[in-house]
Amino acid sequence: MSTQTIPAKAPARLLQERNIWLATNRPDGRPHLTPIWFVWQEDKIFICMKPDSVKARNLAANNAVALSLEDGSDVVICEGTAEYVAPPWSPALMAAFKAKYNWQIDEDKDYGHVMAITPQKWLSWGPA
């Protein structure tokens, strides 16, 4: 199934699952794939990274991304665009990372580069 509307099973999984796979594009066109912590909030996927990481540099040059939840039998894939979110971050966003990972993002000096992914296309197959 390919759709602009989020699959019915996706919101609950986005709230519960710990990791998501993030695909970005290197300047030479090669893909870069990495697992990353995330939160689902306000119909966006928020991720944090080091500002000098490969993924951050890739996103600065090309903000197109693909994300996939870990289960290869019950697939949820999102294609979208990433946008930098400057601090101060909303209390709700900080609380979401704290609740999910026991991680206070505003106190982490290394991983303080927050990006918001706006979904543009969803793909899903497997059990309903």
Short mmCIF file of N, CA and C in Angstrom, two decimals:
data_model
loop_
_atom_site.label_atom_id
_atom_site.label_comp_id
_atom_site.label_asym_id
_atom_site.label_seq_id
_atom_site.Cartn_x
_atom_site.Cartn_y
_atom_site.Cartn_z
N MET A 1 0.85 -1.17 0.00
CA MET A 1 0.00 0.00 0.00
C MET A 1 0.89 1.23 0.00
N SER A 2 0.58 2.18 -0.85
CA SER A 2 1.28 3.45 -0.89
C SER A 2 0.24 4.55 -0.75
N THR A 3 0.45 5.46 0.15
CA THR A 3 -0.57 6.47 0.40
C THR A 3 0.03 7.72 1.03
N GLN A 4 -0.67 8.81 0.89
CA GLN A 4 -0.29 10.05 1.54
C GLN A 4 -0.80 10.07 2.97
N THR A 5 -1.78 9.21 3.28
CA THR A 5 -2.37 9.14 4.61
C THR A 5 -1.64 8.10 5.44
N ILE A 6 -1.42 8.41 6.68
CA ILE A 6 -0.70 7.47 7.55
C ILE A 6 -1.50 6.18 7.71
N PRO A 7 -0.85 5.03 7.58
CA PRO A 7 -1.55 3.76 7.77
C PRO A 7 -2.12 3.67 9.19
N ALA A 8 -3.26 3.01 9.34
CA ALA A 8 -3.95 2.94 10.63
C ALA A 8 -3.07 2.35 11.73
N LYS A 9 -2.22 1.38 11.39
CA LYS A 9 -1.39 0.74 12.41
C LYS A 9 -0.17 1.57 12.81
N ALA A 10 0.15 2.60 12.05
CA ALA A 10 1.41 3.31 12.26
C ALA A 10 1.47 4.16 13.53
N PRO A 11 0.45 4.97 13.87
CA PRO A 11 0.61 5.84 15.04
C PRO A 11 0.96 5.11 16.33
N ALA A 12 0.30 4.00 16.62
CA ALA A 12 0.59 3.26 17.85
C ALA A 12 2.02 2.73 17.83
N ARG A 13 2.45 2.23 16.69
CA ARG A 13 3.82 1.72 16.59
C ARG A 13 4.84 2.84 16.70
N LEU A 14 4.55 3.98 16.12
CA LEU A 14 5.48 5.12 16.22
C LEU A 14 5.62 5.60 17.66
N LEU A 15 4.58 5.45 18.44
CA LEU A 15 4.65 5.84 19.85
C LEU A 15 5.40 4.81 20.69
N GLN A 16 5.35 3.54 20.30
CA GLN A 16 5.90 2.47 21.13
C GLN A 16 7.31 2.03 20.76
N GLU A 17 7.61 1.97 19.49
CA GLU A 17 8.89 1.39 19.08
C GLU A 17 10.06 2.31 19.43
N ARG A 18 11.18 1.70 19.81
CA ARG A 18 12.34 2.47 20.30
C ARG A 18 13.20 3.04 19.18
N ASN A 19 13.34 2.33 18.09
CA ASN A 19 14.26 2.74 17.03
C ASN A 19 13.55 2.84 15.70
N ILE A 20 14.09 3.69 14.86
CA ILE A 20 13.62 3.80 13.48
C ILE A 20 14.88 3.89 12.62
N TRP A 21 14.82 3.34 11.42
CA TRP A 21 15.96 3.44 10.50
C TRP A 21 15.80 4.71 9.67
N LEU A 22 16.85 5.50 9.63
CA LEU A 22 16.88 6.77 8.90
C LEU A 22 17.80 6.64 7.70
N ALA A 23 17.29 6.94 6.52
CA ALA A 23 18.10 6.97 5.30
C ALA A 23 18.23 8.41 4.83
N THR A 24 19.48 8.83 4.65
CA THR A 24 19.79 10.15 4.09
C THR A 24 20.67 9.94 2.87
N ASN A 25 20.95 11.03 2.16
CA ASN A 25 21.76 10.96 0.95
C ASN A 25 23.06 11.72 1.13
N ARG A 26 24.17 11.05 0.85
CA ARG A 26 25.47 11.71 0.90
C ARG A 26 25.60 12.64 -0.31
N PRO A 27 26.47 13.64 -0.24
CA PRO A 27 26.64 14.56 -1.37
C PRO A 27 27.02 13.86 -2.68
N ASP A 28 27.71 12.72 -2.60
CA ASP A 28 28.07 12.01 -3.84
C ASP A 28 26.97 11.07 -4.32
N GLY A 29 25.81 11.10 -3.64
CA GLY A 29 24.66 10.30 -4.06
C GLY A 29 24.52 8.97 -3.35
N ARG A 30 25.55 8.53 -2.63
CA ARG A 30 25.45 7.26 -1.92
C ARG A 30 24.49 7.41 -0.73
N PRO A 31 23.71 6.38 -0.45
CA PRO A 31 22.82 6.44 0.71
C PRO A 31 23.58 6.23 2.01
N HIS A 32 23.02 6.77 3.08
CA HIS A 32 23.54 6.56 4.43
C HIS A 32 22.37 6.09 5.27
N LEU A 33 22.50 4.94 5.91
CA LEU A 33 21.42 4.32 6.67
C LEU A 33 21.87 4.09 8.10
N THR A 34 21.05 4.50 9.06
CA THR A 34 21.42 4.35 10.46
C THR A 34 20.17 4.24 11.34
N PRO A 35 20.23 3.43 12.40
CA PRO A 35 19.12 3.43 13.36
C PRO A 35 19.24 4.66 14.25
N ILE A 36 18.10 5.14 14.71
CA ILE A 36 18.11 6.36 15.52
C ILE A 36 16.90 6.36 16.45
N TRP A 37 17.06 6.98 17.62
CA TRP A 37 15.93 7.21 18.52
C TRP A 37 15.05 8.29 17.92
N PHE A 38 13.75 8.24 18.27
CA PHE A 38 12.79 9.19 17.69
C PHE A 38 11.57 9.31 18.58
N VAL A 39 10.82 10.37 18.37
CA VAL A 39 9.48 10.48 18.95
C VAL A 39 8.52 10.92 17.85
N TRP A 40 7.29 10.48 17.99
CA TRP A 40 6.19 10.83 17.08
C TRP A 40 5.33 11.84 17.82
N GLN A 41 5.23 13.04 17.27
CA GLN A 41 4.48 14.10 17.94
C GLN A 41 3.99 15.10 16.90
N GLU A 42 2.74 15.52 17.05
CA GLU A 42 2.16 16.54 16.17
C GLU A 42 2.29 16.14 14.70
N ASP A 43 2.09 14.84 14.41
CA ASP A 43 2.16 14.29 13.06
C ASP A 43 3.53 14.44 12.41
N LYS A 44 4.57 14.52 13.23
CA LYS A 44 5.94 14.58 12.73
C LYS A 44 6.80 13.60 13.51
N ILE A 45 7.91 13.22 12.90
CA ILE A 45 8.90 12.36 13.55
C ILE A 45 10.08 13.26 13.92
N PHE A 46 10.41 13.29 15.21
CA PHE A 46 11.52 14.11 15.70
C PHE A 46 12.70 13.21 16.03
N ILE A 47 13.88 13.62 15.57
CA ILE A 47 15.11 12.88 15.82
C ILE A 47 16.17 13.84 16.34
N CYS A 48 17.13 13.30 17.09
CA CYS A 48 18.25 14.10 17.61
C CYS A 48 19.55 13.47 17.15
N MET A 49 20.54 14.31 16.91
CA MET A 49 21.83 13.81 16.44
C MET A 49 22.93 14.79 16.81
N LYS A 50 24.16 14.34 16.65
CA LYS A 50 25.29 15.25 16.80
C LYS A 50 25.31 16.19 15.60
N PRO A 51 25.57 17.48 15.81
CA PRO A 51 25.54 18.43 14.69
C PRO A 51 26.61 18.17 13.63
N ASP A 52 27.68 17.47 13.99
CA ASP A 52 28.74 17.19 13.02
C ASP A 52 28.69 15.75 12.50
N SER A 53 27.57 15.05 12.74
CA SER A 53 27.44 13.66 12.30
C SER A 53 27.23 13.59 10.79
N VAL A 54 27.46 12.41 10.23
CA VAL A 54 27.23 12.21 8.79
C VAL A 54 25.79 12.55 8.44
N LYS A 55 24.85 12.08 9.24
CA LYS A 55 23.43 12.34 8.93
C LYS A 55 23.11 13.82 8.97
N ALA A 56 23.66 14.56 9.93
CA ALA A 56 23.41 16.01 10.01
C ALA A 56 23.99 16.73 8.80
N ARG A 57 25.19 16.34 8.41
CA ARG A 57 25.81 16.96 7.22
C ARG A 57 25.00 16.62 5.96
N ASN A 58 24.56 15.37 5.87
CA ASN A 58 23.75 14.98 4.71
C ASN A 58 22.46 15.79 4.65
N LEU A 59 21.80 15.95 5.80
CA LEU A 59 20.53 16.67 5.83
C LEU A 59 20.70 18.15 5.55
N ALA A 60 21.85 18.71 5.89
CA ALA A 60 22.11 20.12 5.58
C ALA A 60 22.20 20.33 4.07
N ALA A 61 22.66 19.32 3.35
CA ALA A 61 22.81 19.42 1.90
C ALA A 61 21.56 18.96 1.14
N ASN A 62 20.82 18.01 1.72
CA ASN A 62 19.64 17.44 1.06
C ASN A 62 18.71 16.94 2.16
N ASN A 63 17.57 17.59 2.32
CA ASN A 63 16.70 17.27 3.45
C ASN A 63 15.70 16.14 3.18
N ALA A 64 15.83 15.45 2.06
CA ALA A 64 14.94 14.31 1.77
C ALA A 64 15.39 13.10 2.58
N VAL A 65 14.42 12.41 3.20
CA VAL A 65 14.72 11.24 4.03
C VAL A 65 13.72 10.13 3.75
N ALA A 66 14.12 8.94 4.15
CA ALA A 66 13.20 7.81 4.27
C ALA A 66 13.44 7.22 5.65
N LEU A 67 12.36 6.78 6.28
CA LEU A 67 12.45 6.16 7.60
C LEU A 67 11.66 4.86 7.57
N SER A 68 12.13 3.88 8.32
CA SER A 68 11.45 2.59 8.39
C SER A 68 11.49 2.06 9.80
N LEU A 69 10.35 1.59 10.28
CA LEU A 69 10.34 0.88 11.55
C LEU A 69 11.06 -0.44 11.38
N GLU A 70 11.51 -1.03 12.48
CA GLU A 70 12.44 -2.16 12.42
C GLU A 70 11.85 -3.47 11.92
N ASP A 71 10.57 -3.71 12.07
CA ASP A 71 9.98 -5.01 11.74
C ASP A 71 9.85 -5.17 10.22
N GLY A 72 10.62 -6.09 9.66
CA GLY A 72 10.58 -6.33 8.22
C GLY A 72 9.40 -7.17 7.76
N SER A 73 8.60 -7.69 8.70
CA SER A 73 7.41 -8.46 8.35
C SER A 73 6.14 -7.62 8.44
N ASP A 74 6.19 -6.56 9.21
CA ASP A 74 5.05 -5.66 9.40
C ASP A 74 5.56 -4.25 9.10
N VAL A 75 5.67 -3.95 7.83
CA VAL A 75 6.44 -2.80 7.34
C VAL A 75 5.67 -1.49 7.44
N VAL A 76 6.36 -0.47 7.95
CA VAL A 76 5.89 0.92 7.90
C VAL A 76 7.08 1.76 7.47
N ILE A 77 6.96 2.41 6.32
CA ILE A 77 8.01 3.27 5.77
C ILE A 77 7.42 4.66 5.57
N CYS A 78 8.22 5.66 5.87
CA CYS A 78 7.82 7.05 5.68
C CYS A 78 8.86 7.75 4.82
N GLU A 79 8.41 8.46 3.82
CA GLU A 79 9.29 9.35 3.06
C GLU A 79 8.89 10.77 3.42
N GLY A 80 9.88 11.64 3.60
CA GLY A 80 9.55 13.00 3.99
C GLY A 80 10.72 13.95 3.87
N THR A 81 10.54 15.11 4.48
CA THR A 81 11.58 16.13 4.49
C THR A 81 11.91 16.50 5.92
N ALA A 82 13.18 16.79 6.15
CA ALA A 82 13.66 17.13 7.49
C ALA A 82 13.92 18.63 7.59
N GLU A 83 13.61 19.16 8.76
CA GLU A 83 13.83 20.57 9.03
C GLU A 83 14.45 20.71 10.42
N TYR A 84 15.49 21.54 10.51
CA TYR A 84 16.16 21.78 11.78
C TYR A 84 15.21 22.49 12.74
N VAL A 85 15.22 22.06 14.00
CA VAL A 85 14.40 22.67 15.05
C VAL A 85 15.36 23.30 16.06
N ALA A 86 15.41 24.61 16.05
CA ALA A 86 16.32 25.33 16.96
C ALA A 86 15.77 25.35 18.38
N PRO A 87 16.66 25.31 19.36
CA PRO A 87 16.21 25.47 20.75
C PRO A 87 15.75 26.91 20.97
N PRO A 88 14.95 27.16 21.95
CA PRO A 88 14.46 26.21 22.94
C PRO A 88 13.35 25.33 22.36
N TRP A 89 13.38 24.06 22.75
CA TRP A 89 12.38 23.12 22.28
C TRP A 89 11.17 23.16 23.19
N SER A 90 10.05 22.75 22.65
CA SER A 90 8.81 22.78 23.42
C SER A 90 8.91 21.83 24.61
N PRO A 91 8.25 22.18 25.71
CA PRO A 91 8.21 21.26 26.85
C PRO A 91 7.64 19.89 26.47
N ALA A 92 6.67 19.88 25.56
CA ALA A 92 6.06 18.60 25.14
C ALA A 92 7.08 17.72 24.41
N LEU A 93 7.92 18.31 23.58
CA LEU A 93 8.93 17.53 22.86
C LEU A 93 9.96 16.98 23.84
N MET A 94 10.43 17.81 24.75
CA MET A 94 11.41 17.35 25.74
C MET A 94 10.81 16.25 26.62
N ALA A 95 9.54 16.40 26.99
CA ALA A 95 8.87 15.39 27.82
C ALA A 95 8.72 14.07 27.07
N ALA A 96 8.47 14.14 25.77
CA ALA A 96 8.31 12.91 24.98
C ALA A 96 9.62 12.11 24.93
N PHE A 97 10.75 12.78 24.73
CA PHE A 97 12.03 12.07 24.75
C PHE A 97 12.35 11.55 26.15
N LYS A 98 12.02 12.33 27.17
CA LYS A 98 12.26 11.90 28.55
C LYS A 98 11.43 10.66 28.88
N ALA A 99 10.16 10.66 28.49
CA ALA A 99 9.28 9.53 28.79
C ALA A 99 9.70 8.26 28.04
N LYS A 100 10.11 8.42 26.80
CA LYS A 100 10.42 7.25 25.97
C LYS A 100 11.81 6.67 26.26
N TYR A 101 12.79 7.55 26.51
CA TYR A 101 14.18 7.10 26.63
C TYR A 101 14.86 7.48 27.95
N ASN A 102 14.12 8.15 28.84
CA ASN A 102 14.71 8.69 30.07
C ASN A 102 15.91 9.57 29.71
N TRP A 103 15.69 10.43 28.74
CA TRP A 103 16.76 11.25 28.16
C TRP A 103 16.31 12.70 28.12
N GLN A 104 17.06 13.56 28.73
CA GLN A 104 16.76 14.99 28.77
C GLN A 104 17.53 15.67 27.65
N ILE A 105 16.88 15.88 26.49
CA ILE A 105 17.60 16.37 25.31
C ILE A 105 18.19 17.76 25.51
N ASP A 106 17.57 18.58 26.35
CA ASP A 106 18.10 19.93 26.53
C ASP A 106 19.37 19.94 27.40
N GLU A 107 19.69 18.82 28.03
CA GLU A 107 20.90 18.73 28.84
C GLU A 107 22.02 17.97 28.13
N ASP A 108 21.75 17.43 26.96
CA ASP A 108 22.74 16.65 26.23
C ASP A 108 23.45 17.56 25.23
N LYS A 109 24.67 17.90 25.53
CA LYS A 109 25.43 18.83 24.68
C LYS A 109 25.87 18.18 23.37
N ASP A 110 25.99 16.85 23.34
CA ASP A 110 26.47 16.18 22.14
C ASP A 110 25.38 15.97 21.09
N TYR A 111 24.18 15.61 21.54
CA TYR A 111 23.11 15.24 20.61
C TYR A 111 22.02 16.31 20.55
N GLY A 112 22.39 17.56 20.55
CA GLY A 112 21.43 18.64 20.61
C GLY A 112 20.97 19.18 19.27
N HIS A 113 21.18 18.42 18.20
CA HIS A 113 20.75 18.84 16.87
C HIS A 113 19.43 18.12 16.57
N VAL A 114 18.32 18.83 16.70
CA VAL A 114 16.99 18.23 16.56
C VAL A 114 16.45 18.52 15.16
N MET A 115 15.90 17.49 14.55
CA MET A 115 15.28 17.61 13.23
C MET A 115 13.84 17.11 13.32
N ALA A 116 12.94 17.80 12.62
CA ALA A 116 11.55 17.37 12.51
C ALA A 116 11.33 16.85 11.10
N ILE A 117 10.84 15.63 10.99
CA ILE A 117 10.55 15.03 9.70
C ILE A 117 9.06 15.19 9.42
N THR A 118 8.75 15.84 8.32
CA THR A 118 7.36 15.98 7.88
C THR A 118 7.08 14.89 6.86
N PRO A 119 6.20 13.94 7.19
CA PRO A 119 5.90 12.86 6.25
C PRO A 119 5.23 13.38 4.99
N GLN A 120 5.63 12.82 3.86
CA GLN A 120 5.02 13.15 2.58
C GLN A 120 4.39 11.93 1.91
N LYS A 121 4.91 10.76 2.26
CA LYS A 121 4.39 9.52 1.67
C LYS A 121 4.59 8.39 2.67
N TRP A 122 3.60 7.52 2.78
CA TRP A 122 3.67 6.35 3.65
C TRP A 122 3.55 5.10 2.80
N LEU A 123 4.30 4.07 3.17
CA LEU A 123 4.17 2.75 2.57
C LEU A 123 4.01 1.74 3.70
N SER A 124 3.16 0.76 3.50
CA SER A 124 2.90 -0.20 4.56
C SER A 124 2.40 -1.50 3.96
N TRP A 125 2.86 -2.62 4.53
CA TRP A 125 2.31 -3.92 4.20
C TRP A 125 2.60 -4.88 5.33
N GLY A 126 1.93 -5.98 5.31
CA GLY A 126 2.05 -6.96 6.39
C GLY A 126 0.76 -7.04 7.17
N PRO A 127 0.80 -7.62 8.36
CA PRO A 127 -0.42 -7.76 9.17
C PRO A 127 -1.10 -6.42 9.42
N ALA A 128 -2.41 -6.45 9.50
CA ALA A 128 -3.19 -5.22 9.75
C ALA A 128 -3.10 -4.81 11.19
#
